[in-house]
PDB file of C-alpha atoms in Angstrom:
ATOM      1  CA  MET A 142      19.337 -14.967  47.342  1.00 72.00           C
ATOM      2  CA  PHE A 143      18.075 -16.745  49.934  1.00 70.00           C
ATOM      3  CA  TYR A 144      14.661 -17.385  48.176  1.00 74.00           C
ATOM      4  CA  ILE A 145      16.296 -17.971  44.847  1.00 79.00           C
ATOM      5  CA  CYS A 146      17.903 -20.874  46.280  1.00 77.00           C
ATOM      6  CA  ALA A 147      14.887 -21.808  48.186  1.00 77.00           C
ATOM      7  CA  SER A 148      13.112 -21.447  44.542  1.00 79.00           C
ATOM      8  CA  ILE A 149      15.532 -23.665  42.831  1.00 81.00           C
ATOM      9  CA  GLY A 150      15.377 -26.387  45.694  1.00 77.00           C
ATOM     10  CA  ALA A 151      11.275 -26.572  45.535  1.00 79.00           C
ATOM     11  CA  ILE A 152      11.554 -27.050  41.676  1.00 83.00           C
ATOM     12  CA  ALA A 153      13.845 -29.900  42.369  1.00 80.00           C
ATOM     13  CA  THR A 154      11.917 -31.277  44.629  1.00 84.00           C
ATOM     14  CA  ALA A 155       8.563 -31.219  42.950  1.00 80.00           C
ATOM     15  CA  ILE A 156      10.529 -32.369  39.274  1.00 84.00           C
ATOM     16  CA  SER A 157      11.971 -34.957  41.595  1.00 82.00           C
ATOM     17  CA  LEU A 158       8.788 -35.999  42.725  1.00 79.00           C
ATOM     18  CA  ILE A 159       6.963 -36.317  39.130  1.00 83.00           C
ATOM     19  CA  TYR A 160       9.783 -38.140  38.386  1.00 81.00           C
ATOM     20  CA  LEU A 161       9.227 -40.845  41.408  1.00 79.00           C
ATOM     21  CA  PHE A 162       5.407 -40.639  40.853  1.00 80.00           C
ATOM     22  CA  ILE A 163       5.856 -41.370  36.679  1.00 82.00           C
ATOM     23  CA  LYS A 164       8.440 -44.529  37.712  1.00 81.00           C
ATOM     24  CA  ASP A 165       6.408 -45.620  39.728  1.00 82.00           C
ATOM     25  CA  TYR A 166       3.414 -45.509  37.471  1.00 84.00           C
ATOM     26  CA  LYS A 167       5.061 -47.427  35.007  1.00 84.00           C
ATOM     27  CA  LYS A 168       6.277 -50.196  37.458  1.00 85.00           C
ATOM     28  CA  ASN A 169       2.436 -50.354  38.302  1.00 85.00           C
ATOM     29  CA  LYS A 170       1.836 -51.057  34.719  1.00 87.00           C
ATOM     30  CA  ARG A 171       4.208 -53.574  34.323  1.00 87.00           C
ATOM     31  CA  ILE A 172       2.911 -55.533  37.640  1.00 86.00           C
ATOM     32  CA  SER A 173      -0.631 -55.187  36.130  1.00 87.00           C
ATOM     33  CA  ASN A 174       0.803 -57.285  33.040  1.00 87.00           C
ATOM     34  CA  LEU A 175       2.519 -59.542  34.939  1.00 86.00           C
ATOM     35  CA  GLU A 176      -0.596 -60.111  36.612  1.00 90.00           C
ATOM     36  CA  ARG A 177      -2.496 -60.563  33.805  1.00 90.00           C
ATOM     37  CA  VAL A 178       0.109 -63.159  32.393  1.00 87.00           C
ATOM     38  CA  ALA A 179       0.183 -65.451  35.425  1.00 87.00           C
ATOM     39  CA  GLU A 180      -3.570 -65.140  35.152  1.00 90.00           C
ATOM     40  CA  VAL A 181      -3.087 -66.601  31.566  1.00 89.00           C
ATOM     41  CA  LEU A 182      -0.538 -68.972  32.435  1.00 88.00           C
ATOM     42  CA  GLU A 183      -2.620 -70.371  35.515  1.00 85.00           C
ATOM     43  CA  LYS A 184      -5.745 -70.925  33.168  1.00 86.00           C
ATOM     44  CA  ASP A 185      -3.531 -72.995  30.650  1.00 86.00           C
ATOM     45  CA  LEU A 186      -1.989 -75.003  33.424  1.00 84.00           C
ATOM     46  CA  ASN A 187      -5.291 -76.115  34.659  1.00 81.00           C
ATOM     47  CA  LEU A 188      -6.626 -76.534  31.192  1.00 82.00           C
ATOM     48  CA  ARG A 189      -3.738 -78.721  30.588  1.00 85.00           C
ATOM     49  CA  TYR A 190      -3.934 -80.798  33.833  1.00 85.00           C
ATOM     50  CA  GLN A 191      -7.630 -81.016  33.692  1.00 88.00           C
ATOM     51  CA  PRO A 192      -8.629 -84.881  32.980  1.00 90.00           C
ATOM     52  CA  HIS A 193     -11.490 -85.589  30.201  1.00 90.00           C
ATOM     53  CA  LEU A 194     -14.014 -88.612  31.241  1.00 92.00           C
ATOM     54  CA  TRP A 195     -15.823 -90.422  28.669  1.00 91.00           C
ATOM     55  CA  ILE A 196     -18.175 -93.688  28.971  1.00 92.00           C
ATOM     56  CA  ASN A 197     -16.584 -96.145  27.037  1.00 89.00           C
ATOM     57  CA  GLY A 198     -19.461 -98.455  27.221  1.00 89.00           C
ATOM     58  CA  VAL A 199     -22.464 -99.646  29.029  1.00 93.00           C
ATOM     59  CA  TYR A 200     -23.245-103.151  30.226  1.00 93.00           C
ATOM     60  CA  MET A 201     -26.595-104.341  30.644  1.00 93.00           C
ATOM     61  CA  LYS A 202     -26.385-107.671  32.830  1.00 92.00           C
ATOM     62  CA  LYS A 203     -30.218-108.496  32.964  1.00 91.00           C
ATOM     63  CA  THR A 204     -29.893-111.884  34.628  1.00 91.00           C
ATOM     64  CA  GLU A 205     -28.325-109.980  37.612  1.00 92.00           C
ATOM     65  CA  ASN A 206     -30.738-106.983  37.124  1.00 92.00           C
ATOM     66  CA  ARG A 207     -27.622-104.768  37.255  1.00 93.00           C
ATOM     67  CA  ILE A 208     -26.138-101.717  34.683  1.00 94.00           C
ATOM     68  CA  ASN A 209     -22.411-100.830  34.558  1.00 94.00           C
ATOM     69  CA  PHE A 210     -20.555 -98.114  33.103  1.00 95.00           C
ATOM     70  CA  ASN A 211     -17.105 -98.175  32.192  1.00 93.00           C
ATOM     71  CA  ILE A 212     -15.082 -94.809  32.698  1.00 92.00           C
ATOM     72  CA  ASN A 213     -12.129 -93.977  30.687  1.00 90.00           C
ATOM     73  CA  ASN A 214      -9.805 -90.777  30.822  1.00 88.00           C
ATOM     74  CA  LYS A 215      -8.835 -89.425  27.075  1.00 85.00           C
ATOM     75  CA  ARG A 216      -6.571 -86.498  28.704  1.00 83.00           C
ATOM     76  CA  GLU A 217      -4.328 -86.364  32.025  1.00 86.00           C
ATOM     77  CA  TRP A 218      -4.039 -88.408  35.380  1.00 89.00           C
ATOM     78  CA  CYS A 219      -7.133 -88.386  36.973  1.00 91.00           C
ATOM     79  CA  ARG A 220      -8.382 -89.827  40.769  1.00 93.00           C
ATOM     80  CA  LEU A 221     -12.036 -90.801  40.694  1.00 94.00           C
ATOM     81  CA  LEU A 222     -12.917 -89.667  44.012  1.00 95.00           C
ATOM     82  CA  LYS A 223     -16.540 -90.489  44.626  1.00 94.00           C
ATOM     83  CA  PHE A 224     -19.998 -91.602  42.639  1.00 95.00           C
ATOM     84  CA  GLU A 225     -23.255 -90.540  43.763  1.00 94.00           C
ATOM     85  CA  ILE A 226     -26.800 -91.620  42.456  1.00 94.00           C
ATOM     86  CA  ILE A 227     -28.808 -88.039  41.953  1.00 94.00           C
ATOM     87  CA  SER A 228     -32.046 -89.580  41.377  1.00 93.00           C
ATOM     88  CA  GLY A 229     -33.492 -92.556  39.229  1.00 91.00           C
ATOM     89  CA  ASP A 230     -34.183 -96.034  39.277  1.00 92.00           C
ATOM     90  CA  LEU A 231     -30.676 -97.228  40.190  1.00 93.00           C
ATOM     91  CA  GLU A 232     -28.618 -97.706  43.238  1.00 92.00           C
ATOM     92  CA  LEU A 233     -24.712 -98.112  43.703  1.00 93.00           C
ATOM     93  CA  ASP A 234     -23.299-101.603  45.042  1.00 90.00           C
ATOM     94  CA  ASP A 235     -20.949-102.329  47.057  1.00 88.00           C
ATOM     95  CA  LEU A 236     -18.283-103.331  44.430  1.00 86.00           C
ATOM     96  CA  ASN A 237     -17.688 -99.721  44.058  1.00 85.00           C
ATOM     97  CA  LEU A 238     -15.337 -99.771  47.059  1.00 82.00           C
ATOM     98  CA  HIS A 239     -12.652 -99.240  45.103  1.00 82.00           C
ATOM     99  CA  LEU A 240     -12.649 -95.891  45.502  1.00 85.00           C
ATOM    100  CA  PRO A 241     -10.231 -93.780  45.224  1.00 90.00           C
ATOM    101  CA  TRP A 242      -9.327 -95.057  41.857  1.00 89.00           C
ATOM    102  CA  GLU A 243      -6.309 -93.736  39.708  1.00 88.00           C
ATOM    103  CA  LEU A 244      -7.102 -92.939  36.122  1.00 87.00           C
ATOM    104  CA  GLU A 245      -3.959 -93.086  33.889  1.00 82.00           C
ATOM    105  CA  PRO A 246      -4.733 -92.086  29.828  1.00 77.00           C
ATOM    106  CA  LYS A 247      -3.521 -94.743  27.477  1.00 68.00           C
ATOM    107  CA  PHE A 248      -0.516 -92.893  25.681  1.00 64.00           C
ATOM    108  CA  ASN A 249       1.594 -95.794  25.441  1.00 58.00           C
ATOM    109  CA  GLU A 250       1.146 -99.457  25.469  1.00 63.00           C
ATOM    110  CA  ASN A 251       3.150 -99.913  28.665  1.00 61.00           C
ATOM    111  CA  ILE A 252       0.421 -98.735  30.685  1.00 56.00           C
ATOM    112  CA  GLY A 253      -2.141-101.379  32.027  1.00 53.00           C
ATOM    113  CA  ASN A 254      -5.507-101.566  30.859  1.00 56.00           C
ATOM    114  CA  ASP A 255      -6.231-101.822  35.012  1.00 59.00           C
ATOM    115  CA  THR A 256      -5.434 -97.988  35.287  1.00 70.00           C
ATOM    116  CA  THR A 257      -6.921 -96.279  32.262  1.00 75.00           C
ATOM    117  CA  SER A 258     -10.813 -97.439  33.163  1.00 83.00           C
ATOM    118  CA  SER A 259     -12.931 -98.189  35.843  1.00 88.00           C
ATOM    119  CA  LEU A 260     -16.426 -99.386  36.366  1.00 90.00           C
ATOM    120  CA  ILE A 261     -19.685 -97.901  37.866  1.00 93.00           C
ATOM    121  CA  PHE A 262     -21.675-100.859  39.606  1.00 93.00           C
ATOM    122  CA  THR A 263     -24.913-100.213  39.747  1.00 94.00           C
ATOM    123  CA  LYS A 264     -28.520-101.875  40.519  1.00 94.00           C
ATOM    124  CA  ASN A 265     -31.749-101.721  39.619  1.00 93.00           C
ATOM    125  CA  SER A 266     -33.703-100.586  42.489  1.00 91.00           C
ATOM    126  CA  SER A 267     -37.234-100.700  40.687  1.00 90.00           C
ATOM    127  CA  GLN A 268     -39.954-102.787  38.598  1.00 90.00           C
ATOM    128  CA  LYS A 269     -38.828-101.522  35.655  1.00 91.00           C
ATOM    129  CA  VAL A 270     -36.924-103.602  32.732  1.00 91.00           C
ATOM    130  CA  LEU A 271     -33.244-102.556  32.475  1.00 90.00           C
ATOM    131  CA  GLU A 272     -34.078-100.397  29.435  1.00 92.00           C
ATOM    132  CA  GLU A 273     -36.390 -98.250  31.078  1.00 92.00           C
ATOM    133  CA  VAL A 274     -34.872 -97.059  34.328  1.00 94.00           C
ATOM    134  CA  GLU A 275     -33.765 -93.685  34.141  1.00 94.00           C
ATOM    135  CA  TYR A 276     -30.442 -92.171  35.842  1.00 95.00           C
ATOM    136  CA  GLU A 277     -28.469 -89.517  37.244  1.00 96.00           C
ATOM    137  CA  ILE A 278     -25.188 -90.046  38.612  1.00 96.00           C
ATOM    138  CA  LEU A 279     -22.874 -87.596  40.145  1.00 97.00           C
ATOM    139  CA  ILE A 280     -19.025 -88.677  39.272  1.00 96.00           C
ATOM    140  CA  THR A 281     -16.581 -86.372  41.494  1.00 96.00           C
ATOM    141  CA  TYR A 282     -13.062 -86.642  40.398  1.00 95.00           C
ATOM    142  CA  GLU A 283      -9.566 -84.623  40.809  1.00 95.00           C
ATOM    143  CA  ASP A 284      -6.418 -83.501  38.664  1.00 93.00           C
ATOM    144  CA  ARG A 285      -2.822 -83.515  39.403  1.00 90.00           C
ATOM    145  CA  LEU A 286      -3.040 -80.321  40.522  1.00 91.00           C
ATOM    146  CA  ASN A 287      -5.870 -81.063  43.093  1.00 92.00           C
ATOM    147  CA  ASN A 288      -8.500 -79.519  41.244  1.00 93.00           C
ATOM    148  CA  LYS A 289     -11.817 -80.957  41.662  1.00 95.00           C
ATOM    149  CA  TYR A 290     -14.478 -81.787  38.931  1.00 95.00           C
ATOM    150  CA  THR A 291     -17.600 -83.000  39.373  1.00 96.00           C
ATOM    151  CA  ILE A 292     -19.450 -84.558  36.022  1.00 96.00           C
ATOM    152  CA  SER A 293     -23.099 -85.867  35.966  1.00 96.00           C
ATOM    153  CA  LEU A 294     -23.917 -89.517  34.253  1.00 96.00           C
ATOM    154  CA  ASP A 295     -27.563 -88.881  32.995  1.00 95.00           C
ATOM    155  CA  GLY A 296     -29.472 -91.341  31.027  1.00 92.00           C
ATOM    156  CA  ASN A 297     -32.302 -93.955  30.130  1.00 93.00           C
ATOM    157  CA  GLY A 298     -31.335 -97.848  30.000  1.00 90.00           C
ATOM    158  CA  SER A 299     -28.096 -98.527  27.694  1.00 89.00           C
ATOM    159  CA  ASN A 300     -28.095 -94.674  26.390  1.00 93.00           C
ATOM    160  CA  CYS A 301     -26.344 -92.244  28.302  1.00 93.00           C
ATOM    161  CA  SER A 302     -24.154 -88.617  28.067  1.00 93.00           C
ATOM    162  CA  LEU A 303     -21.899 -87.120  30.409  1.00 94.00           C
ATOM    163  CA  SER A 304     -22.140 -83.179  30.918  1.00 94.00           C
ATOM    164  CA  GLN A 305     -19.545 -81.104  31.145  1.00 94.00           C
ATOM    165  CA  PRO A 306     -17.528 -80.615  34.065  1.00 93.00           C
ATOM    166  CA  LYS A 307     -18.250 -78.305  37.007  1.00 94.00           C
ATOM    167  CA  THR A 308     -15.029 -76.895  38.981  1.00 91.00           C
ATOM    168  CA  LEU A 309     -15.569 -77.475  42.457  1.00 88.00           C
ATOM    169  CA  GLY A 310     -14.400 -74.169  44.785  1.00 74.00           C
TER     170      GLY A 310
END
């Protein structure tokens, strides 16, 4: 009789353990699914708050031997942190001491123009005429979520383009 009761107890214990393992497996699967959903939502949030910078104009001041670049923002708020000359014939002017500078997108008419754009002030440091200078300027900025990005402004004279933004670590 004792062996029958012990056998029934062992079977009940085994069934309980199997039940707990199955239940634990289902919970782990749910947690994995929730982690995937959280990753997707985080990516969506980052994309939603990522600014979109663009060049609104290049101003060549031949009498002063300068080129100024007008940077605008199409999407969400951002803060310009740093301009850096990577290569080329230009050097940054002391007028760039206004950094950091906040750029607002112009979603409504109540936002002033002074917060929707910023200028990068440069001087020609070579003997070339302004139409022939080459340059690469690195722009560092951050979004509302404190994600930092860099974007490169490459060009020749008044012809320039912005690269795709890169997220900083």
